Short mmCIF file of C-alpha atoms in Angstrom, two decimals:
data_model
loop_
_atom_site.label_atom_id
_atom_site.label_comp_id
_atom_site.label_asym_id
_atom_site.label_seq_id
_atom_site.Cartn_x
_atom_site.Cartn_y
_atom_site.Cartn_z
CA UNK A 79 183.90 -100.99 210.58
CA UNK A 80 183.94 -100.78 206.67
CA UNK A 81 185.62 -97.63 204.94
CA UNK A 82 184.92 -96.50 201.22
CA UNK A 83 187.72 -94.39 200.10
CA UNK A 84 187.79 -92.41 197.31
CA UNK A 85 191.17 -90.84 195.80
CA UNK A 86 191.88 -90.23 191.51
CA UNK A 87 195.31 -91.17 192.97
CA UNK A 88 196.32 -94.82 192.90
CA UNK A 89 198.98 -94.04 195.39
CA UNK A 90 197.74 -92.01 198.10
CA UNK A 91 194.11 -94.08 197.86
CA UNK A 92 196.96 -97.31 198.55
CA UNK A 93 198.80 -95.74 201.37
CA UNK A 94 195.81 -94.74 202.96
CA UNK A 95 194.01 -98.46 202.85
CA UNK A 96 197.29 -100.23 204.39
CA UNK A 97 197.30 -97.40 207.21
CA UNK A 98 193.45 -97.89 207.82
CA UNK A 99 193.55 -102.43 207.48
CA UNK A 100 196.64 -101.70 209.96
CA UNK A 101 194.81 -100.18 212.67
CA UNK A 102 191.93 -102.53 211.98
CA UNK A 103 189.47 -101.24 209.52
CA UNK A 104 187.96 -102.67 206.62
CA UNK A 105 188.37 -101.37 203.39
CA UNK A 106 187.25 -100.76 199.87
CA UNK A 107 188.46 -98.06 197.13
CA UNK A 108 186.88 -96.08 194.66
CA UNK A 109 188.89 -94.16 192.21
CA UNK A 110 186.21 -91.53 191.21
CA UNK A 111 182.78 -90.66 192.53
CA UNK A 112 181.04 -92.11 189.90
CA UNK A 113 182.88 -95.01 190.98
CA UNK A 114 182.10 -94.46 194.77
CA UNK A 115 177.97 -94.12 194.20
CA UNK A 116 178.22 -97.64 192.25
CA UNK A 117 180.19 -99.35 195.24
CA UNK A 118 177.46 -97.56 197.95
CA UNK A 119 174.68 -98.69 195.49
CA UNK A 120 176.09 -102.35 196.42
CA UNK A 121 177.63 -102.42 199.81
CA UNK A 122 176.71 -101.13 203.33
CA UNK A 123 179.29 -98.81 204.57
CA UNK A 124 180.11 -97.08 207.99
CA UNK A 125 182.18 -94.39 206.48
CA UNK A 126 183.32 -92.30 203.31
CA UNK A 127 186.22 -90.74 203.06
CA UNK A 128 186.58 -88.97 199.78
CA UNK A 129 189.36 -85.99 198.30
CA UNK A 130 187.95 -83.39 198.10
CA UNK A 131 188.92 -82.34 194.27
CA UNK A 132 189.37 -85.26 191.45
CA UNK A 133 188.62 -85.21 188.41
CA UNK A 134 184.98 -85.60 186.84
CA UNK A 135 182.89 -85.67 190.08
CA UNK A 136 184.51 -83.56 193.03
CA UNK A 137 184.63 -84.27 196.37
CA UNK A 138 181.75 -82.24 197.06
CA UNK A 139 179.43 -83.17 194.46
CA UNK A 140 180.13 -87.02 195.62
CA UNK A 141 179.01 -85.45 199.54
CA UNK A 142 175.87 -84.16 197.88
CA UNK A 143 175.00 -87.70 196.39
CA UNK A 144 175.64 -89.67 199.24
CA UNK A 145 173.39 -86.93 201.48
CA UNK A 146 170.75 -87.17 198.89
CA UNK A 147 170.74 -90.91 198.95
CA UNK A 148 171.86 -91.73 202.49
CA UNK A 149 171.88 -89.03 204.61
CA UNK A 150 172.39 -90.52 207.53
CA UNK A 151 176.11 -91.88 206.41
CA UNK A 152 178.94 -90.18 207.52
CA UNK A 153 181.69 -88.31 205.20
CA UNK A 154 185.38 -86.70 206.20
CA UNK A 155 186.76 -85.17 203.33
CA UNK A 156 190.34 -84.32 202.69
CA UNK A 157 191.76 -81.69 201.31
CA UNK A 158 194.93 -79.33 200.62
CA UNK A 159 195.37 -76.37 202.47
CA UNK A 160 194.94 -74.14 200.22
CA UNK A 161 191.63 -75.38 199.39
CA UNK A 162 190.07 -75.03 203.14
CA UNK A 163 187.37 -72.69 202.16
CA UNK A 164 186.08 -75.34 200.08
CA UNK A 165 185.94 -77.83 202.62
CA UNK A 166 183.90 -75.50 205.08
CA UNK A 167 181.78 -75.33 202.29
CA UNK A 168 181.05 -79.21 202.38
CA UNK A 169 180.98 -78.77 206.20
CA UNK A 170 177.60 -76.75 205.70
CA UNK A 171 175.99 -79.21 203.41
CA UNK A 172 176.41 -82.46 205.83
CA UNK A 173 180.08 -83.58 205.49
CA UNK A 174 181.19 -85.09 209.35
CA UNK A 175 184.86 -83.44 209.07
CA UNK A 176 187.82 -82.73 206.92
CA UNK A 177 191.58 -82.80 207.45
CA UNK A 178 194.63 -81.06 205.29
CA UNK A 179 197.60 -82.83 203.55
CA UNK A 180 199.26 -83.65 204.97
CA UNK A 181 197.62 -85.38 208.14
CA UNK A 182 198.77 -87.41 210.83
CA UNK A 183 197.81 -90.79 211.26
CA UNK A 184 196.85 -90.53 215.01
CA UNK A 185 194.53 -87.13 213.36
CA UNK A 186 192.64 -89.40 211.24
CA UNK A 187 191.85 -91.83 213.12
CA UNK A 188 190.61 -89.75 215.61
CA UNK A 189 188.24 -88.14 213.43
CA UNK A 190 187.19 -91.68 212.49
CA UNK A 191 186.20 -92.84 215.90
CA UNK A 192 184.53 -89.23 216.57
CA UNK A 193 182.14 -89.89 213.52
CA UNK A 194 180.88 -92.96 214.67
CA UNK A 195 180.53 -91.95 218.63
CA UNK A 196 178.36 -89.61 218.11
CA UNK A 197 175.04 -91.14 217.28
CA UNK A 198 173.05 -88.36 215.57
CA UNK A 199 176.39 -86.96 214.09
CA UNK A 200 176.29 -88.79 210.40
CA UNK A 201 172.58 -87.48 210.12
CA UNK A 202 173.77 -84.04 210.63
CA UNK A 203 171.93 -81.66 208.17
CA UNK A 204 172.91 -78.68 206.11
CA UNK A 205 173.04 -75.64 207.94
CA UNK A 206 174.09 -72.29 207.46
CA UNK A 207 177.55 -71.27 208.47
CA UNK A 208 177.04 -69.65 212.20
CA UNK A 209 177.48 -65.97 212.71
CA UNK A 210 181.16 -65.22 212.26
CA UNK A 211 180.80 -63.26 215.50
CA UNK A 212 178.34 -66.31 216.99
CA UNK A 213 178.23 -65.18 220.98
CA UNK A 214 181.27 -62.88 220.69
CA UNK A 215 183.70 -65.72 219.16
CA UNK A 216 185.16 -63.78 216.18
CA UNK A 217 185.68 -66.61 213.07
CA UNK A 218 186.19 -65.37 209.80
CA UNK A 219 189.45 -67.46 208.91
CA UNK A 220 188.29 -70.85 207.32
CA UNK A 221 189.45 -72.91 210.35
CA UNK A 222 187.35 -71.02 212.60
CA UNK A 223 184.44 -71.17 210.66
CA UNK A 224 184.84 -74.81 211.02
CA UNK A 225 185.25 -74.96 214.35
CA UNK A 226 181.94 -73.21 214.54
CA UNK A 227 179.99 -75.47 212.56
CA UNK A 228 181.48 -78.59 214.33
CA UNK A 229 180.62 -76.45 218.14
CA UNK A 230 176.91 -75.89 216.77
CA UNK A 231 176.50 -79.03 215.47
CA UNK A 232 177.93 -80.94 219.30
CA UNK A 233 175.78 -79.02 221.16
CA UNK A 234 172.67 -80.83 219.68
CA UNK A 235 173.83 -83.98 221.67
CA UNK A 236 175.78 -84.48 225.12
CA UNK A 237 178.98 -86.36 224.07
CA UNK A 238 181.46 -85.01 226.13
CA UNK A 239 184.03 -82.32 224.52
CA UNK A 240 188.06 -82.15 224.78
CA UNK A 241 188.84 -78.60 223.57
CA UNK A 242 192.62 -78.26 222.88
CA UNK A 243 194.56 -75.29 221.93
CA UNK A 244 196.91 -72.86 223.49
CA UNK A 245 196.77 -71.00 226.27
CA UNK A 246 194.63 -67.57 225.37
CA UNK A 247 193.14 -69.21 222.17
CA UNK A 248 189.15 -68.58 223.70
CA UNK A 249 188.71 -72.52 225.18
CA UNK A 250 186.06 -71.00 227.53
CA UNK A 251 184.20 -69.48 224.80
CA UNK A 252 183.93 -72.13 222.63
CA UNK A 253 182.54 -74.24 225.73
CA UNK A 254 180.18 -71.89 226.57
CA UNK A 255 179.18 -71.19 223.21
CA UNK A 256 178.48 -75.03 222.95
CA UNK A 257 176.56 -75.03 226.20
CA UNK A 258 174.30 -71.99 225.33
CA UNK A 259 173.49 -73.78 222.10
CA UNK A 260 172.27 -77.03 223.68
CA UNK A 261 168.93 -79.03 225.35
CA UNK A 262 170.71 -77.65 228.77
CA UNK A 263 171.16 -74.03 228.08
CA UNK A 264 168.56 -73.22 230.92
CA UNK A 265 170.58 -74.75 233.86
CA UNK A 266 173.99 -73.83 234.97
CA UNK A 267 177.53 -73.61 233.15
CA UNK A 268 179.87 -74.15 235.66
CA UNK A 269 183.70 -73.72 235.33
CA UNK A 270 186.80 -74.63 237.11
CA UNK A 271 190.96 -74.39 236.04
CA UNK A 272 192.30 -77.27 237.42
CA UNK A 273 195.48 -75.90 237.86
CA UNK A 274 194.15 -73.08 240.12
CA UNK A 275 193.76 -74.90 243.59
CA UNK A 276 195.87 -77.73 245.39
CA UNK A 277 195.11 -81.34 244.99
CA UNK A 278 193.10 -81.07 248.38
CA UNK A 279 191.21 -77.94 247.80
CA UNK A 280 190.24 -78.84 244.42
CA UNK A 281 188.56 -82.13 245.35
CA UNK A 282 186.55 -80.23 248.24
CA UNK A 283 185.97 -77.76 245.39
CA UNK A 284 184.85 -80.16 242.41
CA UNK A 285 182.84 -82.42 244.79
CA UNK A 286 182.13 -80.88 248.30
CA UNK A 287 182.85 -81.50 251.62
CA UNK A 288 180.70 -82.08 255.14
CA UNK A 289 181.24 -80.48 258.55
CA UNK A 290 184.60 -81.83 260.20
CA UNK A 291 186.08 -83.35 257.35
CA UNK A 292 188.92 -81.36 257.66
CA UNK A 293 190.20 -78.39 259.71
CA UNK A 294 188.22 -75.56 258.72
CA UNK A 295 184.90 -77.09 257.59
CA UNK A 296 183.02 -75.49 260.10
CA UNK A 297 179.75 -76.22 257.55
CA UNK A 298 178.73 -78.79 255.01
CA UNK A 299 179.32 -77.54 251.22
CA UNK A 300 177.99 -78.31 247.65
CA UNK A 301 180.58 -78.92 245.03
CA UNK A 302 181.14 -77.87 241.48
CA UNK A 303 179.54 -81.49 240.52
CA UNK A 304 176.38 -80.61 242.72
CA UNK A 305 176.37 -76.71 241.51
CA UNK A 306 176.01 -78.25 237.61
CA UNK A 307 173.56 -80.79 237.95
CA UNK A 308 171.44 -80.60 235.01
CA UNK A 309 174.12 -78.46 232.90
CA UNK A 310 177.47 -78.45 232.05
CA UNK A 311 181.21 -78.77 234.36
CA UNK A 312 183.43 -77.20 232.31
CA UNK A 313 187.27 -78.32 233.39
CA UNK A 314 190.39 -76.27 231.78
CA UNK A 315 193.48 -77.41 232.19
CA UNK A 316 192.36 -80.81 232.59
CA UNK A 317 196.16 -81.78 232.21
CA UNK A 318 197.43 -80.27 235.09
CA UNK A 319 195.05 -83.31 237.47
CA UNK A 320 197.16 -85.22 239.87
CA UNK A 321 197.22 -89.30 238.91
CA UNK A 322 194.81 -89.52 242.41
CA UNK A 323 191.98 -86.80 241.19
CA UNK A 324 192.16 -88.51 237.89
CA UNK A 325 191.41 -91.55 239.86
CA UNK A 326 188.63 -90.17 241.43
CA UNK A 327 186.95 -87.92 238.25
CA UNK A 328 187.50 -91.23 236.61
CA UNK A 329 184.98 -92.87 239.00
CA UNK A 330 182.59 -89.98 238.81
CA UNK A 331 182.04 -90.22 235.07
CA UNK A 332 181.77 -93.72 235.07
CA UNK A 333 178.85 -93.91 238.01
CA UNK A 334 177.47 -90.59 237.67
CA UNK A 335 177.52 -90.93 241.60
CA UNK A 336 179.53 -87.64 243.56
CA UNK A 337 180.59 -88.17 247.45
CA UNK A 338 181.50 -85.16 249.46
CA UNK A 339 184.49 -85.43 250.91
CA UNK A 340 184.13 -86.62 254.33
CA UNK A 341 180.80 -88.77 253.69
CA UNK A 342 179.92 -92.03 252.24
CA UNK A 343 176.87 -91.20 250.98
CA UNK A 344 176.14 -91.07 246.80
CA UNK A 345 174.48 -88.66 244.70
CA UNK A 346 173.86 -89.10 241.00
CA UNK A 347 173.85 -86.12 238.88
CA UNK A 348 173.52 -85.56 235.45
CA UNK A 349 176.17 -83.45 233.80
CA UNK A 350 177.49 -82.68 230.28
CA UNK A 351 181.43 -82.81 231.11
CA UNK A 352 183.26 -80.36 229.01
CA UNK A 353 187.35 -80.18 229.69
CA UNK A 354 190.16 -78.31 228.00
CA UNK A 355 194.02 -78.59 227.37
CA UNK A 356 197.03 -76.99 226.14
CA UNK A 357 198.90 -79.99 226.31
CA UNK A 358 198.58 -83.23 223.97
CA UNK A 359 197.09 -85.27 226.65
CA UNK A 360 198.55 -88.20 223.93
CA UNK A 361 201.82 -87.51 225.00
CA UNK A 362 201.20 -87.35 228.55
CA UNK A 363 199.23 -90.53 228.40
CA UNK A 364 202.62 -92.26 226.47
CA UNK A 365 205.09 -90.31 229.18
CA UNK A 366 202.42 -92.05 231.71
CA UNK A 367 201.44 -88.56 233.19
CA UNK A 368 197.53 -89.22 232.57
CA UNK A 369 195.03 -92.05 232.17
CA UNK A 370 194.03 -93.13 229.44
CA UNK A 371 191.02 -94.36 230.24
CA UNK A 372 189.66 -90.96 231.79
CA UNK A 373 190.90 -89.31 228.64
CA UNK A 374 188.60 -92.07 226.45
CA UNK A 375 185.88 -90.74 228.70
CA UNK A 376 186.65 -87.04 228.05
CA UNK A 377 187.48 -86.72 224.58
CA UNK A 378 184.43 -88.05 222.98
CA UNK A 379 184.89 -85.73 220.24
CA UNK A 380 188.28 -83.11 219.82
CA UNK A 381 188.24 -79.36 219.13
CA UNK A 382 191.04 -77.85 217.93
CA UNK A 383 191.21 -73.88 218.45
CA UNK A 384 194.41 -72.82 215.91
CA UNK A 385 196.45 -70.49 217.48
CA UNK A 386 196.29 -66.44 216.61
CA UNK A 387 198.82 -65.75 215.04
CA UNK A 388 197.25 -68.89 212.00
CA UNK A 389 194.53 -67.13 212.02
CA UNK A 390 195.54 -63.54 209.94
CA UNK A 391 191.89 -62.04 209.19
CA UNK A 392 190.98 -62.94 212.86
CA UNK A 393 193.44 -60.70 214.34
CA UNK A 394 192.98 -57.98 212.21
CA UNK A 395 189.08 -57.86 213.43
CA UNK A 396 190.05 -58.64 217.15
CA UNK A 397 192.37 -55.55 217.32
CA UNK A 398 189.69 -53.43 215.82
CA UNK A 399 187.14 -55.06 218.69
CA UNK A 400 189.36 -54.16 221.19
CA UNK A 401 190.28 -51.11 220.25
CA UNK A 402 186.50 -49.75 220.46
CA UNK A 403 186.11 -52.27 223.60
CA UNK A 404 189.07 -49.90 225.35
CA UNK A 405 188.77 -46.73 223.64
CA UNK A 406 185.44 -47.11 225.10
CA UNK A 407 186.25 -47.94 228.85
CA UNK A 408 188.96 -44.97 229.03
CA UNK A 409 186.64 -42.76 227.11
CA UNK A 410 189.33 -42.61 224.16
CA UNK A 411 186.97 -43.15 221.61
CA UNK A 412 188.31 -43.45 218.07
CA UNK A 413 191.96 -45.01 218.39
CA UNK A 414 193.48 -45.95 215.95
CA UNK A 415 196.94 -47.28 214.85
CA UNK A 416 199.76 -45.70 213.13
CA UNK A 417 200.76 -48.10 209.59
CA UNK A 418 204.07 -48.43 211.54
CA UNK A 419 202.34 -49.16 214.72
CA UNK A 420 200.01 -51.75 212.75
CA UNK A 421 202.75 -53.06 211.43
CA UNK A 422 204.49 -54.44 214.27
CA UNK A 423 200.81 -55.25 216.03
CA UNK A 424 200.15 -57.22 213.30
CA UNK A 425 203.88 -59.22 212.84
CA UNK A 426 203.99 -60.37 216.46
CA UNK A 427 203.66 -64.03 216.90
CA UNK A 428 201.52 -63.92 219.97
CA UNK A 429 202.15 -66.90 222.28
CA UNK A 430 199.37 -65.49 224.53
CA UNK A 431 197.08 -65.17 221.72
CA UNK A 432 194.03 -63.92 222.24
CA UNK A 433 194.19 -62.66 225.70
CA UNK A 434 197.66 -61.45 225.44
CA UNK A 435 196.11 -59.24 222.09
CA UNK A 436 193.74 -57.89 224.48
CA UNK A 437 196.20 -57.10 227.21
CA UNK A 438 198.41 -55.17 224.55
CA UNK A 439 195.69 -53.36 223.07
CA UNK A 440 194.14 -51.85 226.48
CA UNK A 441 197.63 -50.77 226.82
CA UNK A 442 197.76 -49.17 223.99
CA UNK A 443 194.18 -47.59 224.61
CA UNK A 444 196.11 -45.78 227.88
CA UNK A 445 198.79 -44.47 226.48
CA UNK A 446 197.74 -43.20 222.91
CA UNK A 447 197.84 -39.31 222.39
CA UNK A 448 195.38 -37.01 223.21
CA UNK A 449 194.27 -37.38 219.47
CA UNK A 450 193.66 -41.49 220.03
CA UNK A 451 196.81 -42.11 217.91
CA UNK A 452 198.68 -44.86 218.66
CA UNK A 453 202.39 -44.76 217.11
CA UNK A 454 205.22 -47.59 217.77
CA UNK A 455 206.47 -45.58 221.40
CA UNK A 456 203.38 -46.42 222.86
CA UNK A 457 203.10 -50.00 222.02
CA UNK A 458 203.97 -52.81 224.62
CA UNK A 459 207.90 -52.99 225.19
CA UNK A 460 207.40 -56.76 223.65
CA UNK A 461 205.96 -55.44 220.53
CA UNK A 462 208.45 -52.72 220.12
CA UNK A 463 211.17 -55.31 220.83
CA UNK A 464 210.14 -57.73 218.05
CA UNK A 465 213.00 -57.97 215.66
CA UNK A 466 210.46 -58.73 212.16
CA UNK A 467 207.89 -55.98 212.48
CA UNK A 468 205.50 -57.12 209.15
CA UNK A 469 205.97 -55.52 206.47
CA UNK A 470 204.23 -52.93 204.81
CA UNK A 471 203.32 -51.96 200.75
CA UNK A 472 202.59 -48.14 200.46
CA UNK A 473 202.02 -47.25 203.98
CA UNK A 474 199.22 -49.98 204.69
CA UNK A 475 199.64 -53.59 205.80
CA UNK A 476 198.86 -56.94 203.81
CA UNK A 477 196.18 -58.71 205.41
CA UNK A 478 196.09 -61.86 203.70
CA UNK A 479 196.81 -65.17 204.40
CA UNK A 480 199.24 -65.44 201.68
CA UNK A 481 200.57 -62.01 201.90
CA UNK A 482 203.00 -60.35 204.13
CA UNK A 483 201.34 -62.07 207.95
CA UNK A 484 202.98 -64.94 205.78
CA UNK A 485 205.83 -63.48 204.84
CA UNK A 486 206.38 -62.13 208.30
CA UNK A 487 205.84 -65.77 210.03
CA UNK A 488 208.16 -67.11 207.67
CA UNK A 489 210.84 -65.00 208.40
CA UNK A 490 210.50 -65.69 211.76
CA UNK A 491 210.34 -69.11 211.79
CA UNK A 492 213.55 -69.31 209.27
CA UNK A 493 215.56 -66.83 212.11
CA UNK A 494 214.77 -69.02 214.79
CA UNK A 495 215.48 -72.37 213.13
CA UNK A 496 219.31 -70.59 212.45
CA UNK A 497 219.54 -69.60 216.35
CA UNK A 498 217.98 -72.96 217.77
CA UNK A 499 220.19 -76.29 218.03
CA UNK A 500 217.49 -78.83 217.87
CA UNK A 501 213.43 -78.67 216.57
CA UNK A 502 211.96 -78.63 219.96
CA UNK A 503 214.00 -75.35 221.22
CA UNK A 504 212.95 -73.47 217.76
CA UNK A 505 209.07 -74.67 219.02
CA UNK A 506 209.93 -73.49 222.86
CA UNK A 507 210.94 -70.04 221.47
CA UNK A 508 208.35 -69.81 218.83
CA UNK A 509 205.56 -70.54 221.83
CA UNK A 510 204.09 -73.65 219.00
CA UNK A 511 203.70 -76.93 218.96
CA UNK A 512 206.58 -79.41 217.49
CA UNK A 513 203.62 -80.57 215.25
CA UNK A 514 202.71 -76.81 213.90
CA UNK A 515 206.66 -75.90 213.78
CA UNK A 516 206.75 -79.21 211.09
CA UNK A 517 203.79 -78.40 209.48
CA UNK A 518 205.03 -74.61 209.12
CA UNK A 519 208.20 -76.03 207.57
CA UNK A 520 206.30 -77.34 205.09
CA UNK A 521 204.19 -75.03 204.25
CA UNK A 522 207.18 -72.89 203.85
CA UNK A 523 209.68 -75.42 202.47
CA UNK A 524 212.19 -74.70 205.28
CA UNK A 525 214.44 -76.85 206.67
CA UNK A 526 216.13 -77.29 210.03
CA UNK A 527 220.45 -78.44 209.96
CA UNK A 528 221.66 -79.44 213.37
CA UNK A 529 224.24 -76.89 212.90
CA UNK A 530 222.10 -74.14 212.84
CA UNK A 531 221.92 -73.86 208.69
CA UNK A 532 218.01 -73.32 207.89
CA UNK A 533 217.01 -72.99 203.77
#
């Protein structure tokens, strides 16, 4: 595979060749896109990666070039992140992906392999950004527009999907939303958590059982396999499979070919497989907790859902949904929040995300006044507990990214680094990632001391 990549920047256009020849690519750089176009006029390539702002010819002028010219070629842009709007702009006209500065290898890479695996991915065309509320997925924060754009643009071909994010960040939706855009929006979505049912119910579950094969099959029964055929399986929690039903969902993707528990007899379906995770099934796979060859098969191309409380606009429109969505179903039309209720609604980190929001606000809905106000006494005891309500500038709330829901996170993140004795507690209490909790530290120029000193 041959990689063109374009960088102003001697240094970082370096680094980023001897990290792409060490895991076995071939390179060439460019250090403009004027320079870029005369290189593609010569050579065949497999991929571009280009920044997305230089000087003389940006990023996404070079994107429009190479569509113009080759359209079928694929192109991952990256940029800062304070320039994401610009690279969901490049999204629309044809780029394959983008990733922030800074990235991780094992993040590029991935997005690599995802742009050539999908065969009509590098011919993707221009398209306008999807509704923001596409099929009741709210996405005006940049990321989330993304996400759409990538969801829309899967569902035109049946690679299978890993969606990973955590718990209560809308997996489900986003798999539906992908299924209800494709060729097999006609037949069935079916979907399963994995962690719901034992090892032994789940395999009569996911791929049926006949008469007698164990006490209390008093009748043959389809599986979730069967139920599908023609559609989409849709499996959450995907980490949560024993090593023996990996085994055997292993050996269903590769030969198409179900058995009901109990019988020897085959039967080929044809399924879109669709799974989801709040775990890095990486780090399983190197704590040898899950195959890596099933998770090759199911992550043919990555979603990331961000969780709510990085997504500031987002949860400012989801409390307003729910809030009609409740006021509605306990005929308390016309809540509304205090700007000291809002304040703490807003400031609290939400491990649950999405569904805990949702849970909080029809809480809310039951115990606001007659007059459908909603002060700080009848929020949630967690939200009244919160020690960093956000703040607030003449009675209203910031609503910015860069404003006080920054200000707020910040604050959090600095009190919990002084409390916590190593990085992975500070995650723990946060309810992030290790990998967010570094990349928050960054963005915030924090650091952690082992003896509880954060600056």
């Amino acid at each position: 595979m041959r990689i063109l990549l374009v960088d102003d920047q001697k240094s970082l256009r370096r680094s980023l060749s001897l990290m792409l020849q060490g895991a076995g690519f071939e390179t060439d750089e460019a250090e403009s896109g004027e320079g870029a176009l005369s290189r593609l006029g010569n050579q065949k390539y497999d991929l571009v990666i280009t920044d997305l702002r230089m000087d003389g010819m940006s990023g996404v002028d070079l994107l429009r070039e190479i569509k113009r010219e080759n359209p079928a070629l694929p192109v991952i842009l990256i940029t800062a992140y304070g320039s994401i709007d610009s690279a969901v702009d490049a999204m629309r006209l044809g780029a394959f992906d983008y990733l922030t500065k800074p990235f991780r290898e094992q993040d590029m890479l991935e997005k690599i392999h995802a742009s050539q695996a999908i065969p009509a991915a590098a011919a993707w065309p221009a398209v306008a950004v999807p509704s923001r509320d596409a099929q009741d997925i709210v996405a005006e924060t940049p990321q989330m527009r993304a996400t759409l754009i990538k969801a829309e643009r899967i569902a035109r071909t049946d690679i299978s999907v890993l969606i990973t994010g955590e718990t209560g960040t809308g997996k489900t939706r986003v798999a539906r939303f992908i299924h209800q855009n494709s060729a097999r929006q006609q037949a069935p979505f079916v979907s399963i958590n994995c962690a719901s049912l034992p090892e032994n119910l789940l395999e009569s579950e996911l791929f049926g059982h006949v008469k007698g094969s164990f006490t209390g099959a008093t009748e043959s029964r389809a599986g979730l396999f069967e139920e599908a055929d023609g559609g989409t399986l849709f499996l959450d929690e995907v980490d949560t499979l024993s090593p023996a039903m990996q085994a055997k969902l292993l050996s269903v993707l590769q030969e198409k070919i179900i058995r009901r528990v109990g019988s020897n007899k085959g039967k080929k379906v044809d399924i879109r497989i669709m799974s989801a995770s709040n775990q890095d099934l990486s780090l399983l796979i190197e704590k040898g907790h899950f195959r890596s060859d099933l998770y090759f098969r199911l992550n043919g191309i990555r979603l990331h859902l961000p969780p709510l409380r990085e997504r500031g606009q987002d949860l400012q429109n989801l409390l307003q949904r729910f809030l009609a969505i409740y006021g509605n179903k306990y005929g308390r039309s016309g809540l509304r929040l205090t700007p000291r209720a809002e304040a703490y609604v807003l400031g609290y980190p939400y491990p649950g995300n999405i569904r805990q929001l949702e849970s909080f606000v029809e809480q809310m809905a039951v115990f606001a006044d007659d007059a459908g106000h909603i002060d700080v006494d009848a929020l949630p005891e967690d939200l009244q507990q919160q020690t960093a309500p956000l703040a607030m500038k003449n009675g209203h709330t910031e609503l910015t990214e860069s404003g006080s829901i920054a200000d707020s996170e910040r604050r959090m993140i600095e009190a919990t680094l002084l409390r916590s004795t190593n990085i992975g507690e500070a995650a723990r209490v946060l309810g992030i990632g290790r990998t967010t909790l570094w990349r928050k530290m960054r963005e915030y120029n924090l650091h952690f001391h082992p003896h509880g000193r954060s600056r």
